[in-house]
Amino acid sequence: MSEEQENPQENRPIDLSKNQNPEPAPFQPLDQGPATPPPFQQPPPFQQPPPFGQFGGGGFGQQNLPNATASLVLGILAIPACCFYGIFGVIFGVIAWILGAGDMKKYQLNPGLYTESSYKNAKAGKICGMIATILSVLFIVIVVLMIAGAITNPQMFDNFIKGLK
Amino acid sequence: MAQPHKSFLDWLGEHLFSCPFKTHFGIDCPGCGLQRSVLALFRGDLIASFKFYPATIPLIFLVIFTIVHLKVDFKFGAQLIKIVFAGVAVIILINYIYKIYTHQFI
């Protein structure tokens, strides 16, 4: 529409006669215009988050975060699991931490899509996983120190253990 | 039955998992006492349970509350879980340090 006015060189009739090229350019009807772009389509409107106050069970079209429950359960199980040299505590805690953090990111990218209660669960799972990981790592450090002590200086280590009892 | 009555809990008490840390190093790990404590709780002895492992009662409360929360979805549930969990962690730490200082390794 307005493109014909913007580049008038293409439709100038003098161009054809003065053109060094013997073959005339193929005739283009004026009404079509040169390669008009397709009509601009508006992107779909941004999904608005639903009105505040829709807790529990989710609002319309909302779903729970996929790993919130798993993160919470693993985070809590990580504390009783710390018995076996803290290894299971670290595994459970780190998994809960990663799942919780991933779900928190997912929620922050698209807050309207997921329920707020599951976001809170994911957050709680992440924090529980962090605490359990810290505790288990502390215990593992103690175990490693004791093994190192037992290897390097067995006599002193025996006295140390006897002193503890 | 002339034999004294032996309950399932007695049988369970004789078949607890032994702590690998304790068998190797001879001293308790931070989780030692949990099974004895849970057994004492099953018998209804709250004080003995607390003495074996002070974190058992809050831990069991935490597990039960989490199951209920995942079903019912309390508004304050996640917050309470976080607080109780931090409390359990602090209790375990203090208990272990206390055990070391008072030479209470059983």
PDB file of C-alpha atoms in Angstrom:
ATOM      1  CA  MET A   1       0.000   0.000   0.000  1.00  0.00           C
ATOM      2  CA  SER A   2       2.387   2.653   1.177  1.00  0.00           C
ATOM      3  CA  GLU A   3       5.341   0.746  -0.211  1.00  0.00           C
ATOM      4  CA  GLU A   4       4.645   1.932  -3.722  1.00  0.00           C
ATOM      5  CA  GLN A   5       5.224   5.471  -2.610  1.00  0.00           C
ATOM      6  CA  GLU A   6       8.342   4.631  -0.692  1.00  0.00           C
ATOM      7  CA  ASN A   7      10.290   3.146  -3.610  1.00  0.00           C
ATOM      8  CA  PRO A   8       8.924   4.709  -6.775  1.00  0.00           C
ATOM      9  CA  GLN A   9      11.887   3.580  -8.891  1.00  0.00           C
ATOM     10  CA  GLU A  10      10.468   0.174  -9.511  1.00  0.00           C
ATOM     11  CA  ASN A  11       7.288   1.427 -11.102  1.00  0.00           C
ATOM     12  CA  ARG A  12       8.742   4.328 -13.092  1.00  0.00           C
ATOM     13  CA  PRO A  13       7.837   3.887 -16.790  1.00  0.00           C
ATOM     14  CA  ILE A  14      11.059   5.659 -17.950  1.00  0.00           C
ATOM     15  CA  ASP A  15      13.125   2.879 -16.493  1.00  0.00           C
ATOM     16  CA  LEU A  16      11.979   0.452 -19.119  1.00  0.00           C
ATOM     17  CA  SER A  17      13.063   2.598 -22.094  1.00  0.00           C
ATOM     18  CA  LYS A  18      16.382   3.720 -20.617  1.00  0.00           C
ATOM     19  CA  ASN A  19      17.252   0.296 -19.352  1.00  0.00           C
ATOM     20  CA  GLN A  20      20.476  -1.120 -20.780  1.00  0.00           C
ATOM     21  CA  ASN A  21      19.065  -4.540 -20.491  1.00  0.00           C
ATOM     22  CA  PRO A  22      17.308  -5.358 -23.802  1.00  0.00           C
ATOM     23  CA  GLU A  23      14.829  -7.654 -22.216  1.00  0.00           C
ATOM     24  CA  PRO A  24      12.148  -5.714 -20.485  1.00  0.00           C
ATOM     25  CA  ALA A  25      11.387  -6.486 -16.994  1.00  0.00           C
ATOM     26  CA  PRO A  26       8.335  -8.653 -16.538  1.00  0.00           C
ATOM     27  CA  PHE A  27       5.265  -6.616 -16.151  1.00  0.00           C
ATOM     28  CA  GLN A  28       3.970  -6.317 -12.702  1.00  0.00           C
ATOM     29  CA  PRO A  29       0.497  -5.061 -12.176  1.00  0.00           C
ATOM     30  CA  LEU A  30       0.459  -1.956 -10.062  1.00  0.00           C
ATOM     31  CA  ASP A  31      -2.317  -2.951  -7.779  1.00  0.00           C
ATOM     32  CA  GLN A  32      -0.437  -5.951  -6.377  1.00  0.00           C
ATOM     33  CA  GLY A  33       2.701  -4.065  -5.464  1.00  0.00           C
ATOM     34  CA  PRO A  34       6.156  -5.557  -5.073  1.00  0.00           C
ATOM     35  CA  ALA A  35       6.173  -8.373  -2.562  1.00  0.00           C
ATOM     36  CA  THR A  36       3.927  -7.024   0.105  1.00  0.00           C
ATOM     37  CA  PRO A  37       4.714  -8.651   3.437  1.00  0.00           C
ATOM     38  CA  PRO A  38       2.010 -10.740   5.004  1.00  0.00           C
ATOM     39  CA  PRO A  39      -0.247  -8.817   7.341  1.00  0.00           C
ATOM     40  CA  PHE A  40       1.343  -8.312  10.747  1.00  0.00           C
ATOM     41  CA  GLN A  41      -0.079 -10.770  13.199  1.00  0.00           C
ATOM     42  CA  GLN A  42      -0.320  -9.792  16.770  1.00  0.00           C
ATOM     43  CA  PRO A  43       1.284 -12.293  19.179  1.00  0.00           C
ATOM     44  CA  PRO A  44      -1.097 -13.977  21.570  1.00  0.00           C
ATOM     45  CA  PRO A  45      -1.615 -11.855  24.630  1.00  0.00           C
ATOM     46  CA  PHE A  46       0.614 -12.620  27.609  1.00  0.00           C
ATOM     47  CA  GLN A  47      -0.981 -15.094  29.947  1.00  0.00           C
ATOM     48  CA  GLN A  48      -2.062 -13.147  32.941  1.00  0.00           C
ATOM     49  CA  PRO A  49      -1.679 -14.792  36.326  1.00  0.00           C
ATOM     50  CA  PRO A  50      -5.023 -15.577  37.861  1.00  0.00           C
ATOM     51  CA  PRO A  51      -6.344 -13.322  40.592  1.00  0.00           C
ATOM     52  CA  PHE A  52      -4.648 -13.681  43.931  1.00  0.00           C
ATOM     53  CA  GLY A  53      -6.155 -15.814  46.615  1.00  0.00           C
ATOM     54  CA  GLN A  54      -6.582 -19.091  44.817  1.00  0.00           C
ATOM     55  CA  PHE A  55      -4.874 -21.479  47.125  1.00  0.00           C
ATOM     56  CA  GLY A  56      -5.188 -25.176  47.379  1.00  0.00           C
ATOM     57  CA  GLY A  57      -6.380 -27.300  44.535  1.00  0.00           C
ATOM     58  CA  GLY A  58      -5.272 -24.671  42.101  1.00  0.00           C
ATOM     59  CA  GLY A  59      -7.131 -22.099  40.153  1.00  0.00           C
ATOM     60  CA  PHE A  60      -8.474 -22.572  36.679  1.00  0.00           C
ATOM     61  CA  GLY A  61      -5.919 -24.286  34.464  1.00  0.00           C
ATOM     62  CA  GLN A  62      -3.223 -24.321  37.128  1.00  0.00           C
ATOM     63  CA  GLN A  63      -1.253 -27.415  37.885  1.00  0.00           C
ATOM     64  CA  ASN A  64       1.126 -28.507  40.577  1.00  0.00           C
ATOM     65  CA  LEU A  65       4.839 -28.261  40.020  1.00  0.00           C
ATOM     66  CA  PRO A  66       6.031 -31.696  38.885  1.00  0.00           C
ATOM     67  CA  ASN A  67       8.748 -32.298  41.479  1.00  0.00           C
ATOM     68  CA  ALA A  68       7.547 -30.331  44.490  1.00  0.00           C
ATOM     69  CA  THR A  69       6.236 -33.363  46.393  1.00  0.00           C
ATOM     70  CA  ALA A  70       9.260 -35.501  45.578  1.00  0.00           C
ATOM     71  CA  SER A  71      11.587 -32.742  46.690  1.00  0.00           C
ATOM     72  CA  LEU A  72       9.775 -32.292  49.993  1.00  0.00           C
ATOM     73  CA  VAL A  73       9.623 -36.020  50.775  1.00  0.00           C
ATOM     74  CA  LEU A  74      13.274 -36.614  49.861  1.00  0.00           C
ATOM     75  CA  GLY A  75      14.358 -33.616  51.870  1.00  0.00           C
ATOM     76  CA  ILE A  76      12.645 -34.955  54.984  1.00  0.00           C
ATOM     77  CA  LEU A  77      13.843 -38.522  54.431  1.00  0.00           C
ATOM     78  CA  ALA A  78      17.406 -37.251  54.118  1.00  0.00           C
ATOM     79  CA  ILE A  79      17.672 -36.712  57.887  1.00  0.00           C
ATOM     80  CA  PRO A  80      16.936 -40.310  59.001  1.00  0.00           C
ATOM     81  CA  ALA A  81      18.978 -41.537  56.033  1.00  0.00           C
ATOM     82  CA  CYS A  82      22.176 -39.927  57.300  1.00  0.00           C
ATOM     83  CA  CYS A  83      23.071 -42.998  59.352  1.00  0.00           C
ATOM     84  CA  PHE A  84      25.121 -44.862  56.776  1.00  0.00           C
ATOM     85  CA  TYR A  85      28.206 -42.597  56.916  1.00  0.00           C
ATOM     86  CA  GLY A  86      25.996 -39.764  55.742  1.00  0.00           C
ATOM     87  CA  ILE A  87      26.121 -40.987  52.166  1.00  0.00           C
ATOM     88  CA  PHE A  88      22.406 -41.507  51.734  1.00  0.00           C
ATOM     89  CA  GLY A  89      21.764 -38.246  53.510  1.00  0.00           C
ATOM     90  CA  VAL A  90      23.912 -36.427  50.972  1.00  0.00           C
ATOM     91  CA  ILE A  91      22.277 -38.225  48.030  1.00  0.00           C
ATOM     92  CA  PHE A  92      18.720 -37.548  49.191  1.00  0.00           C
ATOM     93  CA  GLY A  93      19.528 -34.021  50.278  1.00  0.00           C
ATOM     94  CA  VAL A  94      21.213 -33.043  47.031  1.00  0.00           C
ATOM     95  CA  ILE A  95      18.415 -34.560  44.940  1.00  0.00           C
ATOM     96  CA  ALA A  96      15.814 -32.693  46.995  1.00  0.00           C
ATOM     97  CA  TRP A  97      17.843 -29.493  46.676  1.00  0.00           C
ATOM     98  CA  ILE A  98      18.155 -29.786  42.879  1.00  0.00           C
ATOM     99  CA  LEU A  99      14.515 -30.744  42.334  1.00  0.00           C
ATOM    100  CA  GLY A 100      13.302 -27.946  44.583  1.00  0.00           C
ATOM    101  CA  ALA A 101      15.536 -25.338  42.967  1.00  0.00           C
ATOM    102  CA  GLY A 102      14.518 -26.457  39.472  1.00  0.00           C
ATOM    103  CA  ASP A 103      10.850 -26.214  40.315  1.00  0.00           C
ATOM    104  CA  MET A 104      11.316 -22.797  41.879  1.00  0.00           C
ATOM    105  CA  LYS A 105      12.919 -21.591  38.636  1.00  0.00           C
ATOM    106  CA  LYS A 106      10.067 -23.112  36.650  1.00  0.00           C
ATOM    107  CA  TYR A 107       7.540 -21.289  38.778  1.00  0.00           C
ATOM    108  CA  GLN A 108       9.360 -17.966  38.497  1.00  0.00           C
ATOM    109  CA  LEU A 109       9.474 -18.282  34.704  1.00  0.00           C
ATOM    110  CA  ASN A 110       5.734 -18.858  34.510  1.00  0.00           C
ATOM    111  CA  PRO A 111       4.005 -17.992  37.745  1.00  0.00           C
ATOM    112  CA  GLY A 112       0.493 -18.209  36.342  1.00  0.00           C
ATOM    113  CA  LEU A 113       0.808 -21.798  35.261  1.00  0.00           C
ATOM    114  CA  TYR A 114       1.465 -23.472  38.602  1.00  0.00           C
ATOM    115  CA  THR A 115      -0.221 -23.437  41.975  1.00  0.00           C
ATOM    116  CA  GLU A 116       1.286 -21.332  44.684  1.00  0.00           C
ATOM    117  CA  SER A 117       1.007 -24.116  47.269  1.00  0.00           C
ATOM    118  CA  SER A 118       3.214 -26.404  45.191  1.00  0.00           C
ATOM    119  CA  TYR A 119       5.716 -23.554  44.862  1.00  0.00           C
ATOM    120  CA  LYS A 120       5.811 -23.313  48.645  1.00  0.00           C
ATOM    121  CA  ASN A 121       6.311 -27.068  48.859  1.00  0.00           C
ATOM    122  CA  ALA A 122       9.188 -26.907  46.397  1.00  0.00           C
ATOM    123  CA  LYS A 123      10.759 -24.097  48.388  1.00  0.00           C
ATOM    124  CA  ALA A 124      10.416 -26.070  51.619  1.00  0.00           C
ATOM    125  CA  GLY A 125      11.880 -29.143  49.919  1.00  0.00           C
ATOM    126  CA  LYS A 126      14.844 -27.139  48.707  1.00  0.00           C
ATOM    127  CA  ILE A 127      15.548 -25.738  52.166  1.00  0.00           C
ATOM    128  CA  CYS A 128      15.132 -29.147  53.834  1.00  0.00           C
ATOM    129  CA  GLY A 129      17.502 -30.618  51.265  1.00  0.00           C
ATOM    130  CA  MET A 130      20.045 -27.895  51.965  1.00  0.00           C
ATOM    131  CA  ILE A 131      19.927 -28.451  55.727  1.00  0.00           C
ATOM    132  CA  ALA A 132      20.174 -32.229  55.353  1.00  0.00           C
ATOM    133  CA  THR A 133      23.058 -31.881  52.910  1.00  0.00           C
ATOM    134  CA  ILE A 134      24.965 -29.617  55.290  1.00  0.00           C
ATOM    135  CA  LEU A 135      24.438 -32.016  58.206  1.00  0.00           C
ATOM    136  CA  SER A 136      25.469 -35.046  56.174  1.00  0.00           C
ATOM    137  CA  VAL A 137      28.522 -33.302  54.759  1.00  0.00           C
ATOM    138  CA  LEU A 138      29.559 -32.380  58.307  1.00  0.00           C
ATOM    139  CA  PHE A 139      29.254 -36.021  59.305  1.00  0.00           C
ATOM    140  CA  ILE A 140      31.204 -37.161  56.246  1.00  0.00           C
ATOM    141  CA  VAL A 141      33.955 -34.691  57.120  1.00  0.00           C
ATOM    142  CA  ILE A 142      34.117 -36.186  60.625  1.00  0.00           C
ATOM    143  CA  VAL A 143      34.319 -39.705  59.173  1.00  0.00           C
ATOM    144  CA  VAL A 144      37.076 -38.732  56.741  1.00  0.00           C
ATOM    145  CA  LEU A 145      39.037 -36.996  59.497  1.00  0.00           C
ATOM    146  CA  MET A 146      38.724 -40.062  61.717  1.00  0.00           C
ATOM    147  CA  ILE A 147      39.844 -42.408  58.965  1.00  0.00           C
ATOM    148  CA  ALA A 148      42.777 -40.132  58.180  1.00  0.00           C
ATOM    149  CA  GLY A 149      43.669 -40.024  61.861  1.00  0.00           C
ATOM    150  CA  ALA A 150      43.417 -43.795  62.185  1.00  0.00           C
ATOM    151  CA  ILE A 151      45.707 -44.303  59.208  1.00  0.00           C
ATOM    152  CA  THR A 152      48.352 -41.726  60.046  1.00  0.00           C
ATOM    153  CA  ASN A 153      48.556 -42.138  63.795  1.00  0.00           C
ATOM    154  CA  PRO A 154      46.858 -45.309  65.092  1.00  0.00           C
ATOM    155  CA  GLN A 155      48.192 -45.027  68.649  1.00  0.00           C
ATOM    156  CA  MET A 156      46.905 -41.529  69.155  1.00  0.00           C
ATOM    157  CA  PHE A 157      43.619 -42.443  67.501  1.00  0.00           C
ATOM    158  CA  ASP A 158      43.039 -45.334  69.921  1.00  0.00           C
ATOM    159  CA  ASN A 159      43.628 -43.037  72.850  1.00  0.00           C
ATOM    160  CA  PHE A 160      41.301 -40.482  71.319  1.00  0.00           C
ATOM    161  CA  ILE A 161      38.494 -43.027  70.953  1.00  0.00           C
ATOM    162  CA  LYS A 162      39.041 -44.318  74.476  1.00  0.00           C
ATOM    163  CA  GLY A 163      38.919 -40.762  75.732  1.00  0.00           C
ATOM    164  CA  LEU A 164      35.596 -40.221  74.026  1.00  0.00           C
ATOM    165  CA  LYS A 165      33.951 -43.263  75.548  1.00  0.00           C
TER     166      LYS A 165
ATOM    167  CA  MET B   1       2.346 -71.265  77.497  1.00  0.00           C
ATOM    168  CA  ALA B   2       4.936 -71.439  80.203  1.00  0.00           C
ATOM    169  CA  GLN B   3       7.237 -69.196  78.274  1.00  0.00           C
ATOM    170  CA  PRO B   4       7.008 -65.511  79.139  1.00  0.00           C
ATOM    171  CA  HIS B   5       5.103 -63.579  76.553  1.00  0.00           C
ATOM    172  CA  LYS B   6       7.413 -62.204  73.933  1.00  0.00           C
ATOM    173  CA  SER B   7       5.929 -59.443  71.908  1.00  0.00           C
ATOM    174  CA  PHE B   8       6.743 -58.366  68.404  1.00  0.00           C
ATOM    175  CA  LEU B   9       8.497 -55.324  69.813  1.00  0.00           C
ATOM    176  CA  ASP B  10      10.862 -57.510  71.834  1.00  0.00           C
ATOM    177  CA  TRP B  11      11.684 -59.463  68.717  1.00  0.00           C
ATOM    178  CA  LEU B  12      12.201 -56.207  66.841  1.00  0.00           C
ATOM    179  CA  GLY B  13      14.474 -54.927  69.587  1.00  0.00           C
ATOM    180  CA  GLU B  14      16.765 -57.883  69.076  1.00  0.00           C
ATOM    181  CA  HIS B  15      16.887 -57.409  65.343  1.00  0.00           C
ATOM    182  CA  LEU B  16      17.827 -53.791  64.879  1.00  0.00           C
ATOM    183  CA  PHE B  17      20.170 -52.665  62.146  1.00  0.00           C
ATOM    184  CA  SER B  18      23.624 -52.190  63.518  1.00  0.00           C
ATOM    185  CA  CYS B  19      25.262 -48.898  62.723  1.00  0.00           C
ATOM    186  CA  PRO B  20      28.259 -49.406  60.391  1.00  0.00           C
ATOM    187  CA  PHE B  21      29.994 -46.361  61.861  1.00  0.00           C
ATOM    188  CA  LYS B  22      29.652 -47.740  65.365  1.00  0.00           C
ATOM    189  CA  THR B  23      30.866 -51.202  64.420  1.00  0.00           C
ATOM    190  CA  HIS B  24      33.985 -49.778  62.776  1.00  0.00           C
ATOM    191  CA  PHE B  25      34.931 -46.925  65.056  1.00  0.00           C
ATOM    192  CA  GLY B  26      33.280 -47.935  68.290  1.00  0.00           C
ATOM    193  CA  ILE B  27      31.511 -44.650  68.896  1.00  0.00           C
ATOM    194  CA  ASP B  28      28.033 -43.460  68.071  1.00  0.00           C
ATOM    195  CA  CYS B  29      27.111 -41.692  64.863  1.00  0.00           C
ATOM    196  CA  PRO B  30      24.682 -38.743  64.872  1.00  0.00           C
ATOM    197  CA  GLY B  31      21.833 -41.094  64.004  1.00  0.00           C
ATOM    198  CA  CYS B  32      22.520 -43.714  66.651  1.00  0.00           C
ATOM    199  CA  GLY B  33      19.676 -44.270  69.074  1.00  0.00           C
ATOM    200  CA  LEU B  34      16.937 -43.577  66.577  1.00  0.00           C
ATOM    201  CA  GLN B  35      15.763 -47.182  66.329  1.00  0.00           C
ATOM    202  CA  ARG B  36      15.837 -47.769  70.079  1.00  0.00           C
ATOM    203  CA  SER B  37      14.008 -44.495  70.507  1.00  0.00           C
ATOM    204  CA  VAL B  38      11.285 -45.451  68.037  1.00  0.00           C
ATOM    205  CA  LEU B  39      10.903 -48.817  69.799  1.00  0.00           C
ATOM    206  CA  ALA B  40      10.536 -47.059  73.126  1.00  0.00           C
ATOM    207  CA  LEU B  41       7.919 -44.818  71.554  1.00  0.00           C
ATOM    208  CA  PHE B  42       5.994 -47.875  70.316  1.00  0.00           C
ATOM    209  CA  ARG B  43       6.010 -49.158  73.889  1.00  0.00           C
ATOM    210  CA  GLY B  44       4.557 -45.844  74.978  1.00  0.00           C
ATOM    211  CA  ASP B  45       7.591 -44.710  76.920  1.00  0.00           C
ATOM    212  CA  LEU B  46       8.004 -41.109  75.902  1.00  0.00           C
ATOM    213  CA  ILE B  47      10.770 -40.317  78.404  1.00  0.00           C
ATOM    214  CA  ALA B  48      12.920 -43.276  77.386  1.00  0.00           C
ATOM    215  CA  SER B  49      12.360 -42.358  73.767  1.00  0.00           C
ATOM    216  CA  PHE B  50      13.541 -38.826  74.459  1.00  0.00           C
ATOM    217  CA  LYS B  51      16.584 -40.087  76.318  1.00  0.00           C
ATOM    218  CA  PHE B  52      17.603 -42.423  73.522  1.00  0.00           C
ATOM    219  CA  TYR B  53      17.204 -39.832  70.809  1.00  0.00           C
ATOM    220  CA  PRO B  54      15.587 -36.449  71.458  1.00  0.00           C
ATOM    221  CA  ALA B  55      14.807 -35.763  67.822  1.00  0.00           C
ATOM    222  CA  THR B  56      12.516 -38.774  67.350  1.00  0.00           C
ATOM    223  CA  ILE B  57       9.257 -37.210  68.474  1.00  0.00           C
ATOM    224  CA  PRO B  58       9.593 -34.067  66.320  1.00  0.00           C
ATOM    225  CA  LEU B  59      10.818 -36.213  63.429  1.00  0.00           C
ATOM    226  CA  ILE B  60       7.787 -38.515  63.587  1.00  0.00           C
ATOM    227  CA  PHE B  61       5.524 -35.510  63.947  1.00  0.00           C
ATOM    228  CA  LEU B  62       7.229 -34.018  60.880  1.00  0.00           C
ATOM    229  CA  VAL B  63       6.718 -37.160  58.789  1.00  0.00           C
ATOM    230  CA  ILE B  64       3.046 -37.507  59.763  1.00  0.00           C
ATOM    231  CA  PHE B  65       2.405 -33.806  59.268  1.00  0.00           C
ATOM    232  CA  THR B  66       4.025 -33.902  55.819  1.00  0.00           C
ATOM    233  CA  ILE B  67       1.823 -36.807  54.740  1.00  0.00           C
ATOM    234  CA  VAL B  68      -1.280 -34.974  55.955  1.00  0.00           C
ATOM    235  CA  HIS B  69      -0.097 -31.734  54.371  1.00  0.00           C
ATOM    236  CA  LEU B  70       0.426 -33.363  51.000  1.00  0.00           C
ATOM    237  CA  LYS B  71      -3.149 -34.662  51.144  1.00  0.00           C
ATOM    238  CA  VAL B  72      -4.960 -31.703  52.690  1.00  0.00           C
ATOM    239  CA  ASP B  73      -2.668 -28.853  51.628  1.00  0.00           C
ATOM    240  CA  PHE B  74      -2.532 -26.558  54.622  1.00  0.00           C
ATOM    241  CA  LYS B  75      -1.884 -22.902  53.908  1.00  0.00           C
ATOM    242  CA  PHE B  76       0.879 -22.706  56.526  1.00  0.00           C
ATOM    243  CA  GLY B  77       2.112 -26.273  55.931  1.00  0.00           C
ATOM    244  CA  ALA B  78       5.313 -25.604  54.013  1.00  0.00           C
ATOM    245  CA  GLN B  79       6.382 -22.931  56.484  1.00  0.00           C
ATOM    246  CA  LEU B  80       5.764 -25.211  59.478  1.00  0.00           C
ATOM    247  CA  ILE B  81       7.646 -28.067  57.815  1.00  0.00           C
ATOM    248  CA  LYS B  82      10.641 -25.811  57.270  1.00  0.00           C
ATOM    249  CA  ILE B  83      10.653 -24.628  60.881  1.00  0.00           C
ATOM    250  CA  VAL B  84      10.251 -28.111  62.371  1.00  0.00           C
ATOM    251  CA  PHE B  85      12.911 -29.488  60.032  1.00  0.00           C
ATOM    252  CA  ALA B  86      15.404 -26.822  61.068  1.00  0.00           C
ATOM    253  CA  GLY B  87      14.521 -27.568  64.691  1.00  0.00           C
ATOM    254  CA  VAL B  88      15.152 -31.284  64.171  1.00  0.00           C
ATOM    255  CA  ALA B  89      18.525 -30.545  62.588  1.00  0.00           C
ATOM    256  CA  VAL B  90      19.503 -28.304  65.498  1.00  0.00           C
ATOM    257  CA  ILE B  91      18.357 -30.934  68.026  1.00  0.00           C
ATOM    258  CA  ILE B  92      20.448 -33.614  66.311  1.00  0.00           C
ATOM    259  CA  LEU B  93      23.531 -31.387  66.257  1.00  0.00           C
ATOM    260  CA  ILE B  94      23.173 -30.362  69.904  1.00  0.00           C
ATOM    261  CA  ASN B  95      22.472 -33.949  70.926  1.00  0.00           C
ATOM    262  CA  TYR B  96      25.620 -35.202  69.226  1.00  0.00           C
ATOM    263  CA  ILE B  97      27.834 -32.491  70.676  1.00  0.00           C
ATOM    264  CA  TYR B  98      26.283 -33.116  74.087  1.00  0.00           C
ATOM    265  CA  LYS B  99      26.979 -36.824  73.752  1.00  0.00           C
ATOM    266  CA  ILE B 100      30.618 -36.140  72.911  1.00  0.00           C
ATOM    267  CA  TYR B 101      31.125 -33.765  75.823  1.00  0.00           C
ATOM    268  CA  THR B 102      29.422 -35.911  78.426  1.00  0.00           C
ATOM    269  CA  HIS B 103      30.934 -39.217  77.243  1.00  0.00           C
ATOM    270  CA  GLN B 104      27.526 -40.783  76.801  1.00  0.00           C
ATOM    271  CA  PHE B 105      28.439 -43.066  73.940  1.00  0.00           C
ATOM    272  CA  ILE B 106      26.650 -46.277  74.676  1.00  0.00           C
TER     273      ILE B 106
END
